[in-house]
GROMACS .gro file of C-alpha atoms in nm:
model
  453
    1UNK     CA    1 -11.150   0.814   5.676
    2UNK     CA    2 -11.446   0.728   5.849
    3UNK     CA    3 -11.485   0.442   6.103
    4UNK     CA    4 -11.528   0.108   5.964
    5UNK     CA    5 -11.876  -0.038   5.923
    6UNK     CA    6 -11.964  -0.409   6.026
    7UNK     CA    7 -11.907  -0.632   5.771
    8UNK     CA    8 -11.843  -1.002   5.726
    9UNK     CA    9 -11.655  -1.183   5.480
   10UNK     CA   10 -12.021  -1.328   5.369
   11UNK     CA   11 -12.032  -0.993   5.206
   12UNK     CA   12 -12.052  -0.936   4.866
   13UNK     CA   13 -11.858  -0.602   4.936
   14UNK     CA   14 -11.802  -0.336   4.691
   15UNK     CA   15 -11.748  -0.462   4.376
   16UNK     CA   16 -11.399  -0.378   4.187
   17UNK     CA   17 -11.574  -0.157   3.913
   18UNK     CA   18 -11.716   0.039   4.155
   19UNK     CA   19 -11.348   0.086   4.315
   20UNK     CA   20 -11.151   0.093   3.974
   21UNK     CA   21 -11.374   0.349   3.828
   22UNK     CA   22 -11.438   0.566   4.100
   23UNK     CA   23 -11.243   0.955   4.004
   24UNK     CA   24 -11.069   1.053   4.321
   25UNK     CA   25 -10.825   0.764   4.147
   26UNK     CA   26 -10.719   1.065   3.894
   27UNK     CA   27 -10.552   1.264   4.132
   28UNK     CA   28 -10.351   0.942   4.323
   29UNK     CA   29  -9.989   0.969   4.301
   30UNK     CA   30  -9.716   0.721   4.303
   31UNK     CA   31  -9.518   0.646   4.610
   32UNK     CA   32  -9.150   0.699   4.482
   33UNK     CA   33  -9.047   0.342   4.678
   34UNK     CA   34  -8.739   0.335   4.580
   35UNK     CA   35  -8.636   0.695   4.745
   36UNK     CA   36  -8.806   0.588   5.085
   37UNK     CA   37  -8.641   0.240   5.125
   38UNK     CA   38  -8.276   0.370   4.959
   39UNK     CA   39  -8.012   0.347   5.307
   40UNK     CA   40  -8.231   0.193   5.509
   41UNK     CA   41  -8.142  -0.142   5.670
   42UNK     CA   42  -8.470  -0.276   5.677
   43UNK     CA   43  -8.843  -0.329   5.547
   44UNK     CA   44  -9.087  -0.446   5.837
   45UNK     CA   45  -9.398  -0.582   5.756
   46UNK     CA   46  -9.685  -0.597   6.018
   47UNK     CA   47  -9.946  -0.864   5.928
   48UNK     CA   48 -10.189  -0.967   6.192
   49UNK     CA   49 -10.277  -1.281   6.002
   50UNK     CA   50 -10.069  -1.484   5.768
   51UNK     CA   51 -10.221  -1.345   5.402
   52UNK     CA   52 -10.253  -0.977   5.515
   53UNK     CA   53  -9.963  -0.900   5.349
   54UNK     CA   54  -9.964  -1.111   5.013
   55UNK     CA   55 -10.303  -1.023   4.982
   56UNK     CA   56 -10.177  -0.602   5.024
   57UNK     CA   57  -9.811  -0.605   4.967
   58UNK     CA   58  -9.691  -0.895   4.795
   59UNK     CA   59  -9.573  -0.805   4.496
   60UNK     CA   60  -9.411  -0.486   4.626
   61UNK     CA   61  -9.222  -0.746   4.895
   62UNK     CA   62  -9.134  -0.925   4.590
   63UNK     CA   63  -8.997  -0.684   4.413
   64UNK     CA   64  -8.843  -0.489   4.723
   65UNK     CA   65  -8.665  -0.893   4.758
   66UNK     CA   66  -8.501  -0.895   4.428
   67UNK     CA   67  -8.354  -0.588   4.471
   68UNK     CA   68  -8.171  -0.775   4.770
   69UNK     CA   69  -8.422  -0.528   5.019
   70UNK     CA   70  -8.424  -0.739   5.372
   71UNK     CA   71  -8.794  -0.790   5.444
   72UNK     CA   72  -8.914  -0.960   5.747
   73UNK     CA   73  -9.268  -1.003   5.770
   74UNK     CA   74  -9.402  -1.009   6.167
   75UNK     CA   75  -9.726  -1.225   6.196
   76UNK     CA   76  -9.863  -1.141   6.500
   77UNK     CA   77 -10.063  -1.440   6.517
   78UNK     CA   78 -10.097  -1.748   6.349
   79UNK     CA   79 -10.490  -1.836   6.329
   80UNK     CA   80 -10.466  -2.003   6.672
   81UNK     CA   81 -10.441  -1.881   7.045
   82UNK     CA   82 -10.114  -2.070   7.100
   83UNK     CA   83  -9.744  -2.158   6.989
   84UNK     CA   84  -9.860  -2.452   6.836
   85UNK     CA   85  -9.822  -2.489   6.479
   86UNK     CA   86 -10.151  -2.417   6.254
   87UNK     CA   87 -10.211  -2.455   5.910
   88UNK     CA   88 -10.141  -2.117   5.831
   89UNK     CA   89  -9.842  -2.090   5.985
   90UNK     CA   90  -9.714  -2.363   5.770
   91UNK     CA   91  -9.865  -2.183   5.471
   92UNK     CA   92  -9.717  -1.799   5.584
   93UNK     CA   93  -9.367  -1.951   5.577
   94UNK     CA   94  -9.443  -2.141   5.211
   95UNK     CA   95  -9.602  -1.797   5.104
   96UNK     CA   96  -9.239  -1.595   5.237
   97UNK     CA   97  -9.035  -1.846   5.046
   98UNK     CA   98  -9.281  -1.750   4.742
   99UNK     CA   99  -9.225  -1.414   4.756
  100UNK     CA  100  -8.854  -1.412   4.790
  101UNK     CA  101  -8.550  -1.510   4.896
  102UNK     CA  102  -8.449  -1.217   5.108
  103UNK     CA  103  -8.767  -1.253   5.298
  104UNK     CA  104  -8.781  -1.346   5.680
  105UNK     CA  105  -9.094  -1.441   5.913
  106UNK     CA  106  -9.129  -1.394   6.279
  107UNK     CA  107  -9.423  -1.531   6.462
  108UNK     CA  108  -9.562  -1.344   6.738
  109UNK     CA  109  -9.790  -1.599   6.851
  110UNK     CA  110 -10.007  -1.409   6.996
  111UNK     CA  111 -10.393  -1.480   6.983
  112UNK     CA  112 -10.589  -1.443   6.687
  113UNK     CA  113 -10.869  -1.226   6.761
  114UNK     CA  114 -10.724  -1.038   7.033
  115UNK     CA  115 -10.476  -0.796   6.957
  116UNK     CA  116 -10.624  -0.572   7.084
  117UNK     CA  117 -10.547  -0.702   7.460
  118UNK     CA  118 -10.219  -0.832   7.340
  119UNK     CA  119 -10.106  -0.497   7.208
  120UNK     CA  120  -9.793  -0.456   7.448
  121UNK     CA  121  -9.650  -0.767   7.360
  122UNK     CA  122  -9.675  -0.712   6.985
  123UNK     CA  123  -9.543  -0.351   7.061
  124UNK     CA  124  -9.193  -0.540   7.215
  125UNK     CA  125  -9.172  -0.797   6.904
  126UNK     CA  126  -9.179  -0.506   6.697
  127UNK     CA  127  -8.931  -0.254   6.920
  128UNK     CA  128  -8.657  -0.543   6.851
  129UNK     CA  129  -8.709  -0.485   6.514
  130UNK     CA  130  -8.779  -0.141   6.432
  131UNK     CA  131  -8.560   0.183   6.431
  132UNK     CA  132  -8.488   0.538   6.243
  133UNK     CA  133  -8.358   0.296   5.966
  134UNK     CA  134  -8.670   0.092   5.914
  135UNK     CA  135  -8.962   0.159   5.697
  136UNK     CA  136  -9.271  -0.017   5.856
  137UNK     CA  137  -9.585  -0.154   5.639
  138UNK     CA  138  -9.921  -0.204   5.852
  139UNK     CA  139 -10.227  -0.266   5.834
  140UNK     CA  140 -10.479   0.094   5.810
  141UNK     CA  141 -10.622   0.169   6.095
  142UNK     CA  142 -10.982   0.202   5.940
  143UNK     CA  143 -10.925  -0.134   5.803
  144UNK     CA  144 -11.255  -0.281   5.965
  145UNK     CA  145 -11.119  -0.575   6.163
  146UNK     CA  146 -11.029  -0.584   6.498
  147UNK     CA  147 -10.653  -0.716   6.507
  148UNK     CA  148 -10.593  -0.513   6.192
  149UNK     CA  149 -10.679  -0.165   6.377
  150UNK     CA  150 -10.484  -0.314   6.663
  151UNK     CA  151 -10.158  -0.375   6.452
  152UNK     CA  152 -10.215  -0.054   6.287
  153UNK     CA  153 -10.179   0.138   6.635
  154UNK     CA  154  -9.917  -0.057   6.777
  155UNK     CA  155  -9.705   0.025   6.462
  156UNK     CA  156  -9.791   0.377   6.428
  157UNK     CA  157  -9.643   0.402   6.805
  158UNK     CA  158  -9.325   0.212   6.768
  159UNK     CA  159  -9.259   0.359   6.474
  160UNK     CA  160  -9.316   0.750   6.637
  161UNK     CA  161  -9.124   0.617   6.923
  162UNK     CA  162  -8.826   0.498   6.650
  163UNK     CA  163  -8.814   0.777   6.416
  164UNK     CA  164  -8.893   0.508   6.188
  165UNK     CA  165  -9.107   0.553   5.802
  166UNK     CA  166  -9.456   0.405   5.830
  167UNK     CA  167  -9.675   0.332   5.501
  168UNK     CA  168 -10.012   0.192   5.611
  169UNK     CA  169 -10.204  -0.072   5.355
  170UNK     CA  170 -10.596  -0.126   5.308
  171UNK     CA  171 -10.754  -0.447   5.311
  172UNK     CA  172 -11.059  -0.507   5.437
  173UNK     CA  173 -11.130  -0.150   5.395
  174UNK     CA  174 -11.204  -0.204   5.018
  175UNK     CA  175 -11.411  -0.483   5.113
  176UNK     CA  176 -11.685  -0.217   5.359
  177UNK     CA  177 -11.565   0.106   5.254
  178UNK     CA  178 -11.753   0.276   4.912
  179UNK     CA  179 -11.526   0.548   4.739
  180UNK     CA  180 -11.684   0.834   4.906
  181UNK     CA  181 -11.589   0.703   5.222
  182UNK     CA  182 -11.180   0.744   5.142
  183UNK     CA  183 -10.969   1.003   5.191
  184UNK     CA  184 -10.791   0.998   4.868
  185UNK     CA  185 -10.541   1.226   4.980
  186UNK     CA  186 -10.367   0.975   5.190
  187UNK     CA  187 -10.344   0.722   4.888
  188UNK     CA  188 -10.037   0.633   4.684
  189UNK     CA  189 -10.007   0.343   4.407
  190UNK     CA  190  -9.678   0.161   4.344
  191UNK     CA  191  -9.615  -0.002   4.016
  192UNK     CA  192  -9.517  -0.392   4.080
  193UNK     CA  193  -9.309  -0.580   3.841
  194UNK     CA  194  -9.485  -0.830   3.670
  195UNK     CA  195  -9.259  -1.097   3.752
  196UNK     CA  196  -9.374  -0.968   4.159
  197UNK     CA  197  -9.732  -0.968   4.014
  198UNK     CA  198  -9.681  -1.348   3.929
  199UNK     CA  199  -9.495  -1.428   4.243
  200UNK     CA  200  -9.746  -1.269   4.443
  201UNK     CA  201 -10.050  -1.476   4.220
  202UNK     CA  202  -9.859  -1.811   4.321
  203UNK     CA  203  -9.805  -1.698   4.688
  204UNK     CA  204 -10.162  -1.616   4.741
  205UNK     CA  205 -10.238  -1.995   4.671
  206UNK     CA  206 -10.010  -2.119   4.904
  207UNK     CA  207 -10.317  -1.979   5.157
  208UNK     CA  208 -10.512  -2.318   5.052
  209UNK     CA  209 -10.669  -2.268   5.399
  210UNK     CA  210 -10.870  -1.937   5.347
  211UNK     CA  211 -10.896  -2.006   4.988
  212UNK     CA  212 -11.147  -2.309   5.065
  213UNK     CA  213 -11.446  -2.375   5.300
  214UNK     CA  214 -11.699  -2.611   5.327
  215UNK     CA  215 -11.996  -2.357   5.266
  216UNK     CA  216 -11.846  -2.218   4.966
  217UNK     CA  217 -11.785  -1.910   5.121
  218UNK     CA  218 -11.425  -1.878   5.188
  219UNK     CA  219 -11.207  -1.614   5.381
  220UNK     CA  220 -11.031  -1.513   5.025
  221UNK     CA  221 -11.307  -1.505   4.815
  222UNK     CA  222 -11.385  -1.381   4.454
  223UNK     CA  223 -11.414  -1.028   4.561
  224UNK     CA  224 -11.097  -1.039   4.761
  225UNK     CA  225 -10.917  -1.196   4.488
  226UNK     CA  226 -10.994  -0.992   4.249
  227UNK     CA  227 -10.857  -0.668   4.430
  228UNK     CA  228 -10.557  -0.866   4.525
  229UNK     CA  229 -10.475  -0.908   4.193
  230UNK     CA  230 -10.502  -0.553   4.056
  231UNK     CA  231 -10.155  -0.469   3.863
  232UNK     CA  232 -10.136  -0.232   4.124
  233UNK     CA  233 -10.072  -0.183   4.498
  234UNK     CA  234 -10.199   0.049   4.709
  235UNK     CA  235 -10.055   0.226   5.072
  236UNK     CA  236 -10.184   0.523   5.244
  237UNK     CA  237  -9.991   0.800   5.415
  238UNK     CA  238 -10.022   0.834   5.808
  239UNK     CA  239 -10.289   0.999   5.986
  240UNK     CA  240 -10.044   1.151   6.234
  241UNK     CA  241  -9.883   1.412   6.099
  242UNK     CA  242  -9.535   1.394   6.204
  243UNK     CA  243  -9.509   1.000   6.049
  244UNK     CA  244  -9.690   1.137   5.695
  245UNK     CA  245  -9.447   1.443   5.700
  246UNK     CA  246  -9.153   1.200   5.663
  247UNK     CA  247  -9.321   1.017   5.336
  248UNK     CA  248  -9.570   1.241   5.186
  249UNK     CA  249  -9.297   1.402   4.950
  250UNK     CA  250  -9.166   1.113   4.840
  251UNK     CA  251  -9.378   1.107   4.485
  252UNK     CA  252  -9.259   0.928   4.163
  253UNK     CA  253  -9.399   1.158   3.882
  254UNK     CA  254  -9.392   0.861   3.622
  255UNK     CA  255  -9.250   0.812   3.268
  256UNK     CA  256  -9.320   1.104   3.052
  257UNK     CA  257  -9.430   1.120   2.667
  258UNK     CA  258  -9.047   1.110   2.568
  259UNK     CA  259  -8.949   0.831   2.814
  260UNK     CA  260  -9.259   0.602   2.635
  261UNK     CA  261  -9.122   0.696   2.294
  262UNK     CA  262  -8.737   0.676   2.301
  263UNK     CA  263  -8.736   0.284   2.177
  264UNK     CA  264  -9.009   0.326   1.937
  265UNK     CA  265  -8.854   0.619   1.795
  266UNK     CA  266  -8.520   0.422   1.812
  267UNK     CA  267  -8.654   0.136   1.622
  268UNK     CA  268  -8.787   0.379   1.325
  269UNK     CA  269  -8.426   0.645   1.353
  270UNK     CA  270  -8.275   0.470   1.041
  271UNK     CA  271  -8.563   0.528   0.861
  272UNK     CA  272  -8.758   0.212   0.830
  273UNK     CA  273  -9.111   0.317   0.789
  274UNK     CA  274  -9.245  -0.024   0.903
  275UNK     CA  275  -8.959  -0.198   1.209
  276UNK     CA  276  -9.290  -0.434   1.336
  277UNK     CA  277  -9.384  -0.516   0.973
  278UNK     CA  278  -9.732  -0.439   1.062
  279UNK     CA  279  -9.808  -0.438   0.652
  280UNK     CA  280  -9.663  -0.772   0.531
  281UNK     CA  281  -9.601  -0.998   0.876
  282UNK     CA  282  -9.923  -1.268   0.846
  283UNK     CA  283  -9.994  -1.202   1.217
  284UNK     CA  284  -9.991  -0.848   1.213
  285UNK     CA  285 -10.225  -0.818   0.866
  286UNK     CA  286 -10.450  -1.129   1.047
  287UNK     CA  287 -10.478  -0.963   1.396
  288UNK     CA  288 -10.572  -0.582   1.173
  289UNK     CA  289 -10.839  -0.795   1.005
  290UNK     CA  290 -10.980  -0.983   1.313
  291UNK     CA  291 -11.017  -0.664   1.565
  292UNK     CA  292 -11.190  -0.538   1.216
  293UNK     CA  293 -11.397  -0.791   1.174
  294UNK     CA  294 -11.511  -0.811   1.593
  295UNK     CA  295 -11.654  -0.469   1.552
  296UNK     CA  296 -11.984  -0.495   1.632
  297UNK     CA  297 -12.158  -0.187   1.395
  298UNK     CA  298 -12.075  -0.127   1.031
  299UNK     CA  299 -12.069   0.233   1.106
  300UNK     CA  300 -11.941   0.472   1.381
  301UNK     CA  301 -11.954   0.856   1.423
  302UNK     CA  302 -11.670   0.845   1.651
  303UNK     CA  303 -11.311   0.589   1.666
  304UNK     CA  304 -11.064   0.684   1.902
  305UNK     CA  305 -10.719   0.398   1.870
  306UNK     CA  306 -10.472   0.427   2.143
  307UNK     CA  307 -10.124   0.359   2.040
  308UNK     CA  308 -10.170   0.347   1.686
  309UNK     CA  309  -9.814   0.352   1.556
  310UNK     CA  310  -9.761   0.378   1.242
  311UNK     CA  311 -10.131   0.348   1.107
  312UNK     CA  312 -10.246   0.101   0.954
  313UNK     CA  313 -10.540  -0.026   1.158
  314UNK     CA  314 -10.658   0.391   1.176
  315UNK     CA  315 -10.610   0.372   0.836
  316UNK     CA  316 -10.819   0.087   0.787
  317UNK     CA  317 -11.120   0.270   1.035
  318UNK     CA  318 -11.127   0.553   0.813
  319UNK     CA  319 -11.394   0.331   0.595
  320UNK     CA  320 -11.582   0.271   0.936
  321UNK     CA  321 -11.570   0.568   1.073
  322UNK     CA  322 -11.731   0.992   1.012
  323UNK     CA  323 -11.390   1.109   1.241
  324UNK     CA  324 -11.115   0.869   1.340
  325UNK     CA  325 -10.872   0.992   1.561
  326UNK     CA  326 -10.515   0.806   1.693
  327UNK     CA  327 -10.293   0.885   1.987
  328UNK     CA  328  -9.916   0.738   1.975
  329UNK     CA  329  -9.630   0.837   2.169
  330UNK     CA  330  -9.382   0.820   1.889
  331UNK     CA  331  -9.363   1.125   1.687
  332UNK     CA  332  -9.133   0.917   1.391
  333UNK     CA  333  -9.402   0.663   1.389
  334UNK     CA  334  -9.691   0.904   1.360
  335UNK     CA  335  -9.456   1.112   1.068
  336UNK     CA  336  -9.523   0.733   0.862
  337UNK     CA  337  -9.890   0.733   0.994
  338UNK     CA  338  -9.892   1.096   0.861
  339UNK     CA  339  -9.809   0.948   0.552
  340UNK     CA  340 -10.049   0.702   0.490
  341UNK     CA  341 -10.349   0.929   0.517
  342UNK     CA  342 -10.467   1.256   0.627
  343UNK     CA  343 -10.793   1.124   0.718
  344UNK     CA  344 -10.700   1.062   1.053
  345UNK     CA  345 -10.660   1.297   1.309
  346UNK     CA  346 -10.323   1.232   1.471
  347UNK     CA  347 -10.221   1.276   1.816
  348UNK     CA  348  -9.872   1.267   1.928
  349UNK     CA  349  -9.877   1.195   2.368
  350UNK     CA  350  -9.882   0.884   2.638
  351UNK     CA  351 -10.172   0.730   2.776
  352UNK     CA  352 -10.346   0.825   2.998
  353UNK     CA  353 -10.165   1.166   3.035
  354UNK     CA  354 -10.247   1.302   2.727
  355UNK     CA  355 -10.564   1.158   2.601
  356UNK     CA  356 -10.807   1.359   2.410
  357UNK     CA  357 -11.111   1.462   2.632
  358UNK     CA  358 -11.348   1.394   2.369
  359UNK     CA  359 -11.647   1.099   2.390
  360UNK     CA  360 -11.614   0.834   2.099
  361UNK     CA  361 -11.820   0.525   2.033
  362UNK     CA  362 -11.551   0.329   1.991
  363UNK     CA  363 -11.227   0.300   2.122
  364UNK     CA  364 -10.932   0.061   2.040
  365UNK     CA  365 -10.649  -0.020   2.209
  366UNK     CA  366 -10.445  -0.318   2.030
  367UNK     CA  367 -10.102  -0.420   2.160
  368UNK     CA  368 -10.071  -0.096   2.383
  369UNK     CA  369 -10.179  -0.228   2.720
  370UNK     CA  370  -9.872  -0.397   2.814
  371UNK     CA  371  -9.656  -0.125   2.712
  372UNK     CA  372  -9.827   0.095   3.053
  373UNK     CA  373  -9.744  -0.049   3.389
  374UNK     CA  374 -10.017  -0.128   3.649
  375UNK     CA  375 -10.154   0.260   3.727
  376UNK     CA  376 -10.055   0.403   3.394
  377UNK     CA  377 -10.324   0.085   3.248
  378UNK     CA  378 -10.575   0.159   3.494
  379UNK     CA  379 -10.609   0.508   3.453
  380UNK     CA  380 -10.610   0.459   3.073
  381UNK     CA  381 -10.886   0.199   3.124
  382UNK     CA  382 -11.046   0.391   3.375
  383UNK     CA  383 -11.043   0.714   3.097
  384UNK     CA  384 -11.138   0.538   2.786
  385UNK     CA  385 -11.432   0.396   2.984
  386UNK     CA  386 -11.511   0.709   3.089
  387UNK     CA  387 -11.494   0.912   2.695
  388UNK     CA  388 -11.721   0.616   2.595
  389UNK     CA  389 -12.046   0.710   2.456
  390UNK     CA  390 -12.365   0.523   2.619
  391UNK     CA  391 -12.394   0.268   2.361
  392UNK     CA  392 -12.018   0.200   2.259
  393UNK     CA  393 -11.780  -0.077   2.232
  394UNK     CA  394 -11.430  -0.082   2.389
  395UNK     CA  395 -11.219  -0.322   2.189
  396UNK     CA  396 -10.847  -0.472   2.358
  397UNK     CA  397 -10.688  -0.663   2.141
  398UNK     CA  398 -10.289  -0.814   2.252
  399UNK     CA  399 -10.020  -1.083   2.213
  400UNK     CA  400 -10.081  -1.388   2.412
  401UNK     CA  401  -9.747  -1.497   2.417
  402UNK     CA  402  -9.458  -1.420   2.672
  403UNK     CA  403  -9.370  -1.030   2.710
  404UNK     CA  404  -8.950  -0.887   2.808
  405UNK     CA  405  -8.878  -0.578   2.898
  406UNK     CA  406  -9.208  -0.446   2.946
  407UNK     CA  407  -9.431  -0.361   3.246
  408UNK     CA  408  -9.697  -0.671   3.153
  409UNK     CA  409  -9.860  -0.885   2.904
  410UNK     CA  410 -10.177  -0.940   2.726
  411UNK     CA  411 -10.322  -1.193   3.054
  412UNK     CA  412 -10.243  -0.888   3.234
  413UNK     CA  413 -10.435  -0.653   3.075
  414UNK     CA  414 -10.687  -0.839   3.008
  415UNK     CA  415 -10.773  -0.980   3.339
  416UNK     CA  416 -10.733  -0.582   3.489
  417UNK     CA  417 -10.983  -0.468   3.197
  418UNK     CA  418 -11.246  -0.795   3.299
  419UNK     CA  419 -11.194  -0.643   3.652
  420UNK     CA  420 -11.273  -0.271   3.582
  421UNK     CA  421 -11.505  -0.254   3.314
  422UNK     CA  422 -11.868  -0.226   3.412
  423UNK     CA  423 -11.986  -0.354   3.038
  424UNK     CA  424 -12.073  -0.586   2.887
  425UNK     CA  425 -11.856  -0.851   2.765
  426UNK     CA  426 -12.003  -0.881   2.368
  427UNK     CA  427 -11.742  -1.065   2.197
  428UNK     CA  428 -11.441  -1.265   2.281
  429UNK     CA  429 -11.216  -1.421   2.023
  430UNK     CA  430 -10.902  -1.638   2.181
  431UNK     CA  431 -10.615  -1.843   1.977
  432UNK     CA  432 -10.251  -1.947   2.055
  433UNK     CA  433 -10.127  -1.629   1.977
  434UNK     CA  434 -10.399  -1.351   2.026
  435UNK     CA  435 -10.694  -1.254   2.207
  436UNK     CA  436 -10.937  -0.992   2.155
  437UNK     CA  437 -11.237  -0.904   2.305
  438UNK     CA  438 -11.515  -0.600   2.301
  439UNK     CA  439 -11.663  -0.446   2.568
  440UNK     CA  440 -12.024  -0.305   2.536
  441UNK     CA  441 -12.283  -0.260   2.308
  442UNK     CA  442 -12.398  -0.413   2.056
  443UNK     CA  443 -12.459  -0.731   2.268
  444UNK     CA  444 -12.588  -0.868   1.958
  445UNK     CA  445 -12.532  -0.763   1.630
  446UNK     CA  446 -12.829  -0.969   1.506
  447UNK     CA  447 -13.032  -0.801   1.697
  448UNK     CA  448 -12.888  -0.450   1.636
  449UNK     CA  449 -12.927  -0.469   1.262
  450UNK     CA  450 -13.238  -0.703   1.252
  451UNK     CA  451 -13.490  -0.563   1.546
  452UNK     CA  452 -13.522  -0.909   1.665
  453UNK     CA  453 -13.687  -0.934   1.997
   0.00000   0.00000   0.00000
């Protein structure tokens, strides 16, 4: 990393396209959580304001709260230069409670602004707290703010001193920092429930304090929200190489193409050729018709549909479409599409793994996106976007209603693929049950077919 630029929260920052999109994402592994926090007694959390670690961590916390984890959060200061209450104390402890049950808080009360000269007695707080059984969250030391780089020192030493794990998190640093200044390296995602995403949504607005001002230009503002509510989370591995040598193994290598189709291929193992009666249910044949009829060309050279299943909407593109070609996981429910036509070029892998490297101008992905957790969707997002020819439309189309036993659901997805895509936003079609919308060109199809000016 390079040292942090000035910045101010006035800032439009880098926006979250620029972020999501960026490649050195592609080679970002997971952080296999689970395998660094099994037998240890404890999860510390350094934040050097109340928010830093909603805003990073909090649906990991969440998550790491359910599974009975004990998390105690140490805010080193409170907004204020004494131990009297502040607003956002009173909103840190409301924001804990959010999170979880199994959640503690100390407060540090040290002075906000100046960690920095404080750093000895944050350095005690956290000796009481931390030891070889304790894996420590803190703030990056590149993060761009004063107490931030503070806490991140302080940490880095107690937890040397401790033989304890340290996982540093970013915030700020998305907010000065462009993607060539990151060492991607050091990055690792981790894959929040969405039940923790949700938690971590209505904990953020406990912070009514930094989530208003008078000018309109609040602490939390649209650009910070935005990358606070990715459907993913994202750490870093130590600079110093004897804390990174105790986590940089640790790597969760992800469902693979088998893992994705075991219940689909269960649901279709007694031989019915149609288990989601995609050919006679009303709202399967009506949402076919409507992601049909949002198309924004007659005609396309190219149509790429992830997670096709058994067919019928490919089948459907084949009158739209010179080449059509359809990816599914499920090998039974591609032997149906098989089936129905051999106008289709079928594809049996997972997104994003195993997506064809080929540009289309259109690409489809109906009812799929929830089925991916939070980096499986973005990198699928981030490589459709990136197969999509200059002029073409990406088309999500998903359930509105509530989603079990799944990584997410269509608000989910849909709010991610508002947050990545650099496109245009052409059509948009929203009902009780479904929403669909279309990314890119045409803007208008008027226009496209009539020359209008």
């Amino acid at each position: 990393m390079i040292e942090a630029r000035q910045f101010t929260h006035r800032d439009d920052g880098t926006d979250e396209a620029t972020w999501l999109l960026a490649p050195g994402w592609d080679g970002v592994p997971r952080l296999d959580l689970s395998a660094i926090v099994k037998g240890c007694s404890r999860v510390v959390v350094v934040a050097p304001h109340p928010d830093d670690e909603t805003l990073a961590l909090g649906a990991t916390l969440a998550d790491l709260s359910a599974r009975n984890v004990d998390v105690t959060v140490v805010f080193a200061t409170h907004g204020g230069s004494g131990p009297r209450s502040t607003p956002r104390r009173t909103e840190g402890d409301r924001a804990i409670a959010t999170l979880g049950s199994e959640m503690s808080a100390v407060w540090c009360d040290l002075p906000d602004g100046g960690l920095d000269g404080a750093a000895p007695d944050l350095a005690e707080s956290l000796g009481k707290l931390i030891d070889a059984d304790t894996v420590v969250f803190a703030p990056v030391e590149c993060d761009g703010h004063s107490d931030h780089e503070a806490a991140a020192r302080v940490a880095a030493g107690v937890a040397r001193e401790n033989d304890a794990v340290l996982l540093h998190y970013p915030i700020w640093l998305w907010h000065w920092a462009t993607p060539a200044d990151v060492d991607w390296s050091r990055l690792r995602t981790l894959s929040p429930s969405l039940a923790a995403l949700r938690s971590k949504a209505s904990a953020i607005d406990c912070y009514t304090s930094q989530l208003t001002a008078r000018d309109d230009r609040p602490i939390v503002g649209p650009a910070v929200l935005r990358r606070a509510h990715r459907v993913f989370e994202t750490v870093l591995i130590p600079q110093d190489p004897v804390l990174a040598a105790r986590v940089v193994g640790e790597v969760d290598g992800g469902r693979d193409r088998s893992d994705v189709a075991e219940p689909f291929d269960a649901m279709l193992a007694g031989g019915e050729e149609d288990p989601w009666h995609l050919d006679d249910f009303a709202y399967e044949r009506r949402r076919l018709s409507l992601v049909l009829a949002c198309l924004g060309r007659e005609r396309y050279q190219r149509v790429l549909e992830v997670g096709c299943a058994t067919g019928q909407l490919s089948e459907e593109l084949t009158g739209r479409a010179d080449t059509v070609v359809a990816i599914d996981a499920s090998e039974r429910a591609l032997a149906v599409a098989r089936r129905r036509t051999d106008a289709v070029r079928w594809i049996c892998g997972a997104a994003p793994r195993d997506l064809p490297d080929e540009t289309f101008d259109a690409i489809i992905l109906s009812e799929i996106g929830y089925f991916l957790d939070g980096p499986d969707l973005t990198a699928t997002l981030r490589a459709v976007r990136r197969n999509l020819t200059a002029r073409g439309e990406i088309v999500l189309a998903h359930w509105r209603g509530p989603t079990d036993g799944i990584p997410l659901d269509g608000r989910a997805v849909h709010e991610q693929a508002a947050a990545l895509l650099d496109l245009p936003l052409r059509a948009r079609y929203e009902d009780v049950d479904l929403i669909v919308e279309v990314w890119g060109e045409p803007v208008s199809v008027y226009r496209e077919y009539r020359g209008a000016s």
